[in-house]
Structures are given as structure tokens and as C-alpha cells.
């Protein structure tokens, strides 16, 4: 099982130090990992190839949009 990163870096390379922000990031990581694992397991049980599903999940990550760049279309 993959654990949340020990260090969350900002754009400037400095670590996030706010305890509440770190808690939220860790909770989000855990929830996301569980949902992705469930989707992965379901896909494989339904006959989707493992590598194909991994590529779909990777593509999903790359398709995410940044709220900081929402005006850049």
C-alpha cells in the first residue's frame, strides 16, 4: 500500500508546514487511493487488462485541470 508523501512541496519548493493543510492532504490521499484501488479491482474483475487500466488512470491524472490555470484555455 502506498502511503501519503512525507513532504508536500509548494510551487516554490518549500514544504507545506500548516498542520491542518497536511492533515487534509493526507486524508485526501488516503480517500483517493481507496477509490482508485476499488476502480482498478473492479476493472480487472470485469476483464479489463491490468496495463490498460493503469494507462487509463494515468491519463485521468493528466486530464485534471488546475484551478490556478482555469482561465488558460
PDB file of N, CA, C and O in Angstrom:
ATOM      1  N   UNK A   1       0.843  -1.180   0.000  1.00  0.00           N
ATOM      2  CA  UNK A   1       0.000   0.000   0.000  1.00  0.00           C
ATOM      3  C   UNK A   1       0.887   1.242   0.000  1.00  0.00           C
ATOM      4  O   UNK A   1       1.829   1.348   0.765  1.00  0.00           O
ATOM      5  N   UNK A   2       0.570   2.158  -0.859  1.00  0.00           N
ATOM      6  CA  UNK A   2       1.321   3.399  -0.945  1.00  0.00           C
ATOM      7  C   UNK A   2       0.839   4.365   0.123  1.00  0.00           C
ATOM      8  O   UNK A   2      -0.352   4.603   0.265  1.00  0.00           O
ATOM      9  N   UNK A   3       1.769   4.886   0.889  1.00  0.00           N
ATOM     10  CA  UNK A   3       1.431   5.864   1.920  1.00  0.00           C
ATOM     11  C   UNK A   3       1.554   7.265   1.342  1.00  0.00           C
ATOM     12  O   UNK A   3       2.227   7.485   0.330  1.00  0.00           O
ATOM     13  N   UNK A   4       0.917   8.204   1.988  1.00  0.00           N
ATOM     14  CA  UNK A   4       0.980   9.596   1.545  1.00  0.00           C
ATOM     15  C   UNK A   4       2.421  10.087   1.604  1.00  0.00           C
ATOM     16  O   UNK A   4       3.211   9.625   2.428  1.00  0.00           O
ATOM     17  N   UNK A   5       2.764  11.026   0.739  1.00  0.00           N
ATOM     18  CA  UNK A   5       4.121  11.593   0.785  1.00  0.00           C
ATOM     19  C   UNK A   5       4.416  12.163   2.171  1.00  0.00           C
ATOM     20  O   UNK A   5       3.535  12.704   2.836  1.00  0.00           O
ATOM     21  N   UNK A   6       5.653  12.021   2.601  1.00  0.00           N
ATOM     22  CA  UNK A   6       6.054  12.585   3.893  1.00  0.00           C
ATOM     23  C   UNK A   6       6.167  14.100   3.814  1.00  0.00           C
ATOM     24  O   UNK A   6       6.031  14.795   4.814  1.00  0.00           O
ATOM     25  N   UNK A   7       6.440  14.597   2.623  1.00  0.00           N
ATOM     26  CA  UNK A   7       6.663  16.021   2.422  1.00  0.00           C
ATOM     27  C   UNK A   7       5.804  16.494   1.261  1.00  0.00           C
ATOM     28  O   UNK A   7       5.828  15.908   0.179  1.00  0.00           O
ATOM     29  N   UNK A   8       5.042  17.542   1.493  1.00  0.00           N
ATOM     30  CA  UNK A   8       4.224  18.152   0.442  1.00  0.00           C
ATOM     31  C   UNK A   8       4.885  19.471   0.068  1.00  0.00           C
ATOM     32  O   UNK A   8       5.002  20.369   0.898  1.00  0.00           O
ATOM     33  N   UNK A   9       5.343  19.575  -1.181  1.00  0.00           N
ATOM     34  CA  UNK A   9       6.072  20.769  -1.613  1.00  0.00           C
ATOM     35  C   UNK A   9       5.161  21.746  -2.346  1.00  0.00           C
ATOM     36  O   UNK A   9       4.311  21.352  -3.140  1.00  0.00           O
ATOM     37  N   UNK A  10       5.408  23.037  -2.094  1.00  0.00           N
ATOM     38  CA  UNK A  10       4.721  24.107  -2.801  1.00  0.00           C
ATOM     39  C   UNK A  10       5.428  24.348  -4.134  1.00  0.00           C
ATOM     40  O   UNK A  10       6.499  23.804  -4.397  1.00  0.00           O
ATOM     41  N   UNK A  11       4.838  25.188  -4.970  1.00  0.00           N
ATOM     42  CA  UNK A  11       5.436  25.526  -6.267  1.00  0.00           C
ATOM     43  C   UNK A  11       6.853  26.066  -6.113  1.00  0.00           C
ATOM     44  O   UNK A  11       7.705  25.819  -6.949  1.00  0.00           O
ATOM     45  N   UNK A  12       7.099  26.796  -5.034  1.00  0.00           N
ATOM     46  CA  UNK A  12       8.418  27.400  -4.828  1.00  0.00           C
ATOM     47  C   UNK A  12       9.430  26.417  -4.225  1.00  0.00           C
ATOM     48  O   UNK A  12      10.561  26.786  -3.932  1.00  0.00           O
ATOM     49  N   UNK A  13       9.007  25.173  -4.013  1.00  0.00           N
ATOM     50  CA  UNK A  13       9.901  24.164  -3.473  1.00  0.00           C
ATOM     51  C   UNK A  13       9.916  24.073  -1.962  1.00  0.00           C
ATOM     52  O   UNK A  13      10.515  23.163  -1.397  1.00  0.00           O
ATOM     53  N   UNK A  14       9.272  25.004  -1.290  1.00  0.00           N
ATOM     54  CA  UNK A  14       9.201  24.980   0.168  1.00  0.00           C
ATOM     55  C   UNK A  14       8.110  24.016   0.617  1.00  0.00           C
ATOM     56  O   UNK A  14       7.072  23.894  -0.023  1.00  0.00           O
ATOM     57  N   UNK A  15       8.327  23.356   1.730  1.00  0.00           N
ATOM     58  CA  UNK A  15       7.313  22.406   2.209  1.00  0.00           C
ATOM     59  C   UNK A  15       6.090  23.110   2.788  1.00  0.00           C
ATOM     60  O   UNK A  15       6.196  24.209   3.340  1.00  0.00           O
ATOM     61  N   UNK A  16       4.948  22.470   2.647  1.00  0.00           N
ATOM     62  CA  UNK A  16       3.743  22.925   3.337  1.00  0.00           C
ATOM     63  C   UNK A  16       3.966  22.606   4.805  1.00  0.00           C
ATOM     64  O   UNK A  16       4.345  21.485   5.157  1.00  0.00           O
ATOM     65  N   UNK A  17       3.765  23.584   5.678  1.00  0.00           N
ATOM     66  CA  UNK A  17       4.031  23.376   7.101  1.00  0.00           C
ATOM     67  C   UNK A  17       2.786  23.460   7.972  1.00  0.00           C
ATOM     68  O   UNK A  17       2.821  23.049   9.128  1.00  0.00           O
ATOM     69  N   UNK A  18       1.700  23.961   7.437  1.00  0.00           N
ATOM     70  CA  UNK A  18       0.465  24.092   8.203  1.00  0.00           C
ATOM     71  C   UNK A  18      -0.074  22.695   8.525  1.00  0.00           C
ATOM     72  O   UNK A  18      -0.335  21.888   7.628  1.00  0.00           O
ATOM     73  N   UNK A  19      -0.235  22.413   9.812  1.00  0.00           N
ATOM     74  CA  UNK A  19      -0.671  21.088  10.263  1.00  0.00           C
ATOM     75  C   UNK A  19      -2.040  20.736   9.685  1.00  0.00           C
ATOM     76  O   UNK A  19      -2.269  19.602   9.263  1.00  0.00           O
ATOM     77  N   UNK A  20      -2.948  21.682   9.643  1.00  0.00           N
ATOM     78  CA  UNK A  20      -4.295  21.418   9.114  1.00  0.00           C
ATOM     79  C   UNK A  20      -4.247  21.100   7.616  1.00  0.00           C
ATOM     80  O   UNK A  20      -4.940  20.191   7.141  1.00  0.00           O
ATOM     81  N   UNK A  21      -3.437  21.835   6.865  1.00  0.00           N
ATOM     82  CA  UNK A  21      -3.306  21.561   5.433  1.00  0.00           C
ATOM     83  C   UNK A  21      -2.717  20.173   5.202  1.00  0.00           C
ATOM     84  O   UNK A  21      -3.173  19.435   4.327  1.00  0.00           O
ATOM     85  N   UNK A  22      -1.723  19.821   5.977  1.00  0.00           N
ATOM     86  CA  UNK A  22      -1.094  18.498   5.846  1.00  0.00           C
ATOM     87  C   UNK A  22      -2.110  17.401   6.171  1.00  0.00           C
ATOM     88  O   UNK A  22      -2.189  16.386   5.485  1.00  0.00           O
ATOM     89  N   UNK A  23      -2.929  17.617   7.198  1.00  0.00           N
ATOM     90  CA  UNK A  23      -3.957  16.644   7.563  1.00  0.00           C
ATOM     91  C   UNK A  23      -4.940  16.438   6.416  1.00  0.00           C
ATOM     92  O   UNK A  23      -5.271  15.306   6.064  1.00  0.00           O
ATOM     93  N   UNK A  24      -5.390  17.532   5.807  1.00  0.00           N
ATOM     94  CA  UNK A  24      -6.332  17.446   4.685  1.00  0.00           C
ATOM     95  C   UNK A  24      -5.680  16.735   3.504  1.00  0.00           C
ATOM     96  O   UNK A  24      -6.296  15.864   2.871  1.00  0.00           O
ATOM     97  N   UNK A  25      -4.436  17.077   3.188  1.00  0.00           N
ATOM     98  CA  UNK A  25      -3.733  16.423   2.088  1.00  0.00           C
ATOM     99  C   UNK A  25      -3.604  14.920   2.324  1.00  0.00           C
ATOM    100  O   UNK A  25      -3.821  14.111   1.410  1.00  0.00           O
ATOM    101  N   UNK A  26      -3.284  14.524   3.540  1.00  0.00           N
ATOM    102  CA  UNK A  26      -3.148  13.109   3.860  1.00  0.00           C
ATOM    103  C   UNK A  26      -4.489  12.378   3.789  1.00  0.00           C
ATOM    104  O   UNK A  26      -4.569  11.255   3.292  1.00  0.00           O
ATOM    105  N   UNK A  27      -5.548  13.021   4.279  1.00  0.00           N
ATOM    106  CA  UNK A  27      -6.886  12.416   4.194  1.00  0.00           C
ATOM    107  C   UNK A  27      -7.318  12.261   2.735  1.00  0.00           C
ATOM    108  O   UNK A  27      -7.849  11.218   2.348  1.00  0.00           O
ATOM    109  N   UNK A  28      -7.096  13.302   1.935  1.00  0.00           N
ATOM    110  CA  UNK A  28      -7.444  13.232   0.514  1.00  0.00           C
ATOM    111  C   UNK A  28      -6.679  12.114  -0.177  1.00  0.00           C
ATOM    112  O   UNK A  28      -7.229  11.382  -1.001  1.00  0.00           O
ATOM    113  N   UNK A  29      -5.395  11.989   0.146  1.00  0.00           N
ATOM    114  CA  UNK A  29      -4.553  10.947  -0.444  1.00  0.00           C
ATOM    115  C   UNK A  29      -5.126   9.566  -0.144  1.00  0.00           C
ATOM    116  O   UNK A  29      -5.257   8.724  -1.021  1.00  0.00           O
ATOM    117  N   UNK A  30      -5.470   9.352   1.114  1.00  0.00           N
ATOM    118  CA  UNK A  30      -5.997   8.065   1.543  1.00  0.00           C
ATOM    119  C   UNK A  30      -7.321   7.743   0.850  1.00  0.00           C
ATOM    120  O   UNK A  30      -7.529   6.626   0.360  1.00  0.00           O
ATOM    121  N   UNK A  31      -8.219   8.716   0.798  1.00  0.00           N
ATOM    122  CA  UNK A  31      -9.514   8.517   0.148  1.00  0.00           C
ATOM    123  C   UNK A  31      -9.337   8.254  -1.343  1.00  0.00           C
ATOM    124  O   UNK A  31      -9.990   7.361  -1.905  1.00  0.00           O
ATOM    125  N   UNK A  32      -8.471   9.017  -1.983  1.00  0.00           N
ATOM    126  CA  UNK A  32      -8.226   8.848  -3.414  1.00  0.00           C
ATOM    127  C   UNK A  32      -7.635   7.482  -3.711  1.00  0.00           C
ATOM    128  O   UNK A  32      -8.049   6.795  -4.646  1.00  0.00           O
ATOM    129  N   UNK A  33      -6.689   7.061  -2.897  1.00  0.00           N
ATOM    130  CA  UNK A  33      -6.075   5.752  -3.089  1.00  0.00           C
ATOM    131  C   UNK A  33      -7.115   4.639  -2.981  1.00  0.00           C
ATOM    132  O   UNK A  33      -7.134   3.719  -3.775  1.00  0.00           O
ATOM    133  N   UNK A  34      -8.005   4.745  -1.997  1.00  0.00           N
ATOM    134  CA  UNK A  34      -9.047   3.728  -1.819  1.00  0.00           C
ATOM    135  C   UNK A  34      -9.987   3.673  -3.015  1.00  0.00           C
ATOM    136  O   UNK A  34     -10.316   2.584  -3.508  1.00  0.00           O
ATOM    137  N   UNK A  35     -10.418   4.828  -3.501  1.00  0.00           N
ATOM    138  CA  UNK A  35     -11.331   4.877  -4.653  1.00  0.00           C
ATOM    139  C   UNK A  35     -10.643   4.329  -5.899  1.00  0.00           C
ATOM    140  O   UNK A  35     -11.229   3.539  -6.655  1.00  0.00           O
ATOM    141  N   UNK A  36      -9.387   4.721  -6.103  1.00  0.00           N
ATOM    142  CA  UNK A  36      -8.657   4.233  -7.277  1.00  0.00           C
ATOM    143  C   UNK A  36      -8.430   2.727  -7.199  1.00  0.00           C
ATOM    144  O   UNK A  36      -8.549   2.026  -8.206  1.00  0.00           O
ATOM    145  N   UNK A  37      -8.138   2.221  -6.005  1.00  0.00           N
ATOM    146  CA  UNK A  37      -7.934   0.782  -5.846  1.00  0.00           C
ATOM    147  C   UNK A  37      -9.219   0.020  -6.138  1.00  0.00           C
ATOM    148  O   UNK A  37      -9.207  -1.011  -6.820  1.00  0.00           O
ATOM    149  N   UNK A  38     -10.342   0.534  -5.652  1.00  0.00           N
ATOM    150  CA  UNK A  38     -11.631  -0.107  -5.923  1.00  0.00           C
ATOM    151  C   UNK A  38     -11.942  -0.121  -7.417  1.00  0.00           C
ATOM    152  O   UNK A  38     -12.376  -1.143  -7.965  1.00  0.00           O
ATOM    153  N   UNK A  39     -11.718   1.003  -8.089  1.00  0.00           N
ATOM    154  CA  UNK A  39     -11.971   1.081  -9.529  1.00  0.00           C
ATOM    155  C   UNK A  39     -11.048   0.138 -10.291  1.00  0.00           C
ATOM    156  O   UNK A  39     -11.473  -0.533 -11.247  1.00  0.00           O
ATOM    157  N   UNK A  40      -9.798   0.074  -9.879  1.00  0.00           N
ATOM    158  CA  UNK A  40      -8.814  -0.810 -10.510  1.00  0.00           C
ATOM    159  C   UNK A  40      -9.233  -2.270 -10.340  1.00  0.00           C
ATOM    160  O   UNK A  40      -9.267  -3.039 -11.300  1.00  0.00           O
ATOM    161  N   UNK A  41      -9.579  -2.639  -9.106  1.00  0.00           N
ATOM    162  CA  UNK A  41     -10.005  -4.010  -8.834  1.00  0.00           C
ATOM    163  C   UNK A  41     -11.235  -4.376  -9.654  1.00  0.00           C
ATOM    164  O   UNK A  41     -11.294  -5.458 -10.259  1.00  0.00           O
ATOM    165  N   UNK A  42     -12.225  -3.491  -9.677  1.00  0.00           N
ATOM    166  CA  UNK A  42     -13.447  -3.756 -10.441  1.00  0.00           C
ATOM    167  C   UNK A  42     -13.145  -3.962 -11.916  1.00  0.00           C
ATOM    168  O   UNK A  42     -13.666  -4.878 -12.551  1.00  0.00           O
ATOM    169  N   UNK A  43     -12.307  -3.097 -12.467  1.00  0.00           N
ATOM    170  CA  UNK A  43     -11.973  -3.194 -13.889  1.00  0.00           C
ATOM    171  C   UNK A  43     -11.317  -4.540 -14.200  1.00  0.00           C
ATOM    172  O   UNK A  43     -11.679  -5.198 -15.182  1.00  0.00           O
ATOM    173  N   UNK A  44     -10.379  -4.946 -13.370  1.00  0.00           N
ATOM    174  CA  UNK A  44      -9.705  -6.225 -13.612  1.00  0.00           C
ATOM    175  C   UNK A  44     -10.659  -7.399 -13.471  1.00  0.00           C
ATOM    176  O   UNK A  44     -10.627  -8.335 -14.269  1.00  0.00           O
ATOM    177  N   UNK A  45     -11.549  -7.334 -12.479  1.00  0.00           N
ATOM    178  CA  UNK A  45     -12.531  -8.400 -12.300  1.00  0.00           C
ATOM    179  C   UNK A  45     -13.498  -8.487 -13.482  1.00  0.00           C
ATOM    180  O   UNK A  45     -14.054  -9.551 -13.763  1.00  0.00           O
ATOM    181  N   UNK A  46     -13.705  -7.368 -14.182  1.00  0.00           N
ATOM    182  CA  UNK A  46     -14.602  -7.338 -15.341  1.00  0.00           C
ATOM    183  C   UNK A  46     -13.864  -7.594 -16.649  1.00  0.00           C
ATOM    184  O   UNK A  46     -14.437  -7.470 -17.721  1.00  0.00           O
ATOM    185  N   UNK A  47     -12.579  -7.924 -16.551  1.00  0.00           N
ATOM    186  CA  UNK A  47     -11.843  -8.340 -17.731  1.00  0.00           C
ATOM    187  C   UNK A  47     -10.973  -7.301 -18.401  1.00  0.00           C
ATOM    188  O   UNK A  47     -10.357  -7.580 -19.428  1.00  0.00           O
ATOM    189  N   UNK A  48     -10.901  -6.100 -17.853  1.00  0.00           N
ATOM    190  CA  UNK A  48     -10.017  -5.080 -18.421  1.00  0.00           C
ATOM    191  C   UNK A  48      -8.577  -5.483 -18.104  1.00  0.00           C
ATOM    192  O   UNK A  48      -8.273  -5.923 -16.996  1.00  0.00           O
ATOM    193  N   UNK A  49      -7.697  -5.330 -19.075  1.00  0.00           N
ATOM    194  CA  UNK A  49      -6.287  -5.652 -18.859  1.00  0.00           C
ATOM    195  C   UNK A  49      -5.661  -4.726 -17.831  1.00  0.00           C
ATOM    196  O   UNK A  49      -5.966  -3.532 -17.781  1.00  0.00           O
ATOM    197  N   UNK A  50      -4.770  -5.287 -17.015  1.00  0.00           N
ATOM    198  CA  UNK A  50      -4.139  -4.501 -15.962  1.00  0.00           C
ATOM    199  C   UNK A  50      -3.393  -3.289 -16.504  1.00  0.00           C
ATOM    200  O   UNK A  50      -3.552  -2.167 -16.015  1.00  0.00           O
ATOM    201  N   UNK A  51      -2.573  -3.487 -17.529  1.00  0.00           N
ATOM    202  CA  UNK A  51      -1.806  -2.371 -18.081  1.00  0.00           C
ATOM    203  C   UNK A  51      -2.717  -1.326 -18.718  1.00  0.00           C
ATOM    204  O   UNK A  51      -2.473  -0.125 -18.605  1.00  0.00           O
ATOM    205  N   UNK A  52      -3.779  -1.792 -19.349  1.00  0.00           N
ATOM    206  CA  UNK A  52      -4.738  -0.865 -19.962  1.00  0.00           C
ATOM    207  C   UNK A  52      -5.369   0.016 -18.895  1.00  0.00           C
ATOM    208  O   UNK A  52      -5.466   1.238 -19.051  1.00  0.00           O
ATOM    209  N   UNK A  53      -5.778  -0.594 -17.780  1.00  0.00           N
ATOM    210  CA  UNK A  53      -6.403   0.187 -16.712  1.00  0.00           C
ATOM    211  C   UNK A  53      -5.410   1.156 -16.099  1.00  0.00           C
ATOM    212  O   UNK A  53      -5.755   2.303 -15.798  1.00  0.00           O
ATOM    213  N   UNK A  54      -4.165   0.722 -15.914  1.00  0.00           N
ATOM    214  CA  UNK A  54      -3.148   1.629 -15.376  1.00  0.00           C
ATOM    215  C   UNK A  54      -2.982   2.845 -16.296  1.00  0.00           C
ATOM    216  O   UNK A  54      -2.866   3.978 -15.832  1.00  0.00           O
ATOM    217  N   UNK A  55      -2.969   2.606 -17.602  1.00  0.00           N
ATOM    218  CA  UNK A  55      -2.836   3.714 -18.560  1.00  0.00           C
ATOM    219  C   UNK A  55      -4.045   4.641 -18.500  1.00  0.00           C
ATOM    220  O   UNK A  55      -3.894   5.865 -18.575  1.00  0.00           O
ATOM    221  N   UNK A  56      -5.233   4.073 -18.340  1.00  0.00           N
ATOM    222  CA  UNK A  56      -6.436   4.912 -18.207  1.00  0.00           C
ATOM    223  C   UNK A  56      -6.343   5.795 -16.962  1.00  0.00           C
ATOM    224  O   UNK A  56      -6.688   6.974 -17.005  1.00  0.00           O
ATOM    225  N   UNK A  57      -5.887   5.223 -15.851  1.00  0.00           N
ATOM    226  CA  UNK A  57      -5.761   6.002 -14.621  1.00  0.00           C
ATOM    227  C   UNK A  57      -4.708   7.102 -14.766  1.00  0.00           C
ATOM    228  O   UNK A  57      -4.903   8.228 -14.298  1.00  0.00           O
ATOM    229  N   UNK A  58      -3.606   6.789 -15.417  1.00  0.00           N
ATOM    230  CA  UNK A  58      -2.567   7.800 -15.668  1.00  0.00           C
ATOM    231  C   UNK A  58      -3.127   8.922 -16.535  1.00  0.00           C
ATOM    232  O   UNK A  58      -2.927  10.106 -16.256  1.00  0.00           O
ATOM    233  N   UNK A  59      -3.854   8.542 -17.585  1.00  0.00           N
ATOM    234  CA  UNK A  59      -4.458   9.550 -18.457  1.00  0.00           C
ATOM    235  C   UNK A  59      -5.455  10.417 -17.692  1.00  0.00           C
ATOM    236  O   UNK A  59      -5.554  11.625 -17.946  1.00  0.00           O
ATOM    237  N   UNK A  60      -6.171   9.806 -16.764  1.00  0.00           N
ATOM    238  CA  UNK A  60      -7.109  10.567 -15.944  1.00  0.00           C
ATOM    239  C   UNK A  60      -6.370  11.631 -15.134  1.00  0.00           C
ATOM    240  O   UNK A  60      -6.790  12.789 -15.076  1.00  0.00           O
ATOM    241  N   UNK A  61      -5.257  11.266 -14.548  1.00  0.00           N
ATOM    242  CA  UNK A  61      -4.466  12.225 -13.769  1.00  0.00           C
ATOM    243  C   UNK A  61      -3.999  13.376 -14.657  1.00  0.00           C
ATOM    244  O   UNK A  61      -4.113  14.548 -14.296  1.00  0.00           O
ATOM    245  N   UNK A  62      -3.510  13.054 -15.840  1.00  0.00           N
ATOM    246  CA  UNK A  62      -3.028  14.106 -16.736  1.00  0.00           C
ATOM    247  C   UNK A  62      -4.151  14.982 -17.290  1.00  0.00           C
ATOM    248  O   UNK A  62      -3.895  16.089 -17.743  1.00  0.00           O
ATOM    249  N   UNK A  63      -5.394  14.505 -17.221  1.00  0.00           N
ATOM    250  CA  UNK A  63      -6.511  15.302 -17.727  1.00  0.00           C
ATOM    251  C   UNK A  63      -7.055  16.282 -16.684  1.00  0.00           C
ATOM    252  O   UNK A  63      -7.886  17.131 -17.009  1.00  0.00           O
ATOM    253  N   UNK A  64      -6.592  16.161 -15.443  1.00  0.00           N
ATOM    254  CA  UNK A  64      -7.077  17.057 -14.394  1.00  0.00           C
ATOM    255  C   UNK A  64      -6.674  18.493 -14.709  1.00  0.00           C
ATOM    256  O   UNK A  64      -5.571  18.748 -15.192  1.00  0.00           O
ATOM    257  N   UNK A  65      -7.565  19.410 -14.411  1.00  0.00           N
ATOM    258  CA  UNK A  65      -7.273  20.820 -14.649  1.00  0.00           C
ATOM    259  C   UNK A  65      -6.949  21.510 -13.335  1.00  0.00           C
ATOM    260  O   UNK A  65      -7.492  21.174 -12.281  1.00  0.00           O
ATOM    261  N   UNK A  66      -6.082  22.483 -13.403  1.00  0.00           N
ATOM    262  CA  UNK A  66      -5.666  23.226 -12.226  1.00  0.00           C
ATOM    263  C   UNK A  66      -6.601  24.417 -12.008  1.00  0.00           C
ATOM    264  O   UNK A  66      -6.857  25.174 -12.944  1.00  0.00           O
ATOM    265  N   UNK A  67      -7.076  24.614 -10.789  1.00  0.00           N
ATOM    266  CA  UNK A  67      -7.911  25.790 -10.533  1.00  0.00           C
ATOM    267  C   UNK A  67      -7.109  27.085 -10.681  1.00  0.00           C
ATOM    268  O   UNK A  67      -7.672  28.141 -10.892  1.00  0.00           O
ATOM    269  N   UNK A  68      -5.788  26.990 -10.600  1.00  0.00           N
ATOM    270  CA  UNK A  68      -4.931  28.166 -10.769  1.00  0.00           C
ATOM    271  C   UNK A  68      -4.812  28.564 -12.232  1.00  0.00           C
ATOM    272  O   UNK A  68      -4.418  29.668 -12.554  1.00  0.00           O
ATOM    273  N   UNK A  69      -5.113  27.650 -13.117  1.00  0.00           N
ATOM    274  CA  UNK A  69      -4.981  27.917 -14.558  1.00  0.00           C
ATOM    275  C   UNK A  69      -6.311  27.832 -15.273  1.00  0.00           C
ATOM    276  O   UNK A  69      -6.363  27.589 -16.474  1.00  0.00           O
ATOM    277  N   UNK A  70      -7.407  27.996 -14.535  1.00  0.00           N
ATOM    278  CA  UNK A  70      -8.729  27.812 -15.113  1.00  0.00           C
ATOM    279  C   UNK A  70      -9.020  28.781 -16.262  1.00  0.00           C
ATOM    280  O   UNK A  70      -9.814  28.484 -17.126  1.00  0.00           O
ATOM    281  N   UNK A  71      -8.363  29.915 -16.296  1.00  0.00           N
ATOM    282  CA  UNK A  71      -8.562  30.874 -17.372  1.00  0.00           C
ATOM    283  C   UNK A  71      -7.729  30.572 -18.614  1.00  0.00           C
ATOM    284  O   UNK A  71      -7.948  31.134 -19.674  1.00  0.00           O
ATOM    285  N   UNK A  72      -6.743  29.666 -18.479  1.00  0.00           N
ATOM    286  CA  UNK A  72      -5.872  29.322 -19.602  1.00  0.00           C
ATOM    287  C   UNK A  72      -6.485  28.210 -20.422  1.00  0.00           C
ATOM    288  O   UNK A  72      -6.361  27.047 -20.109  1.00  0.00           O
ATOM    289  N   UNK A  73      -7.181  28.558 -21.464  1.00  0.00           N
ATOM    290  CA  UNK A  73      -7.789  27.523 -22.316  1.00  0.00           C
ATOM    291  C   UNK A  73      -7.184  27.557 -23.683  1.00  0.00           C
ATOM    292  O   UNK A  73      -6.558  28.389 -24.121  1.00  0.00           O
TER     293      UNK A  73
END
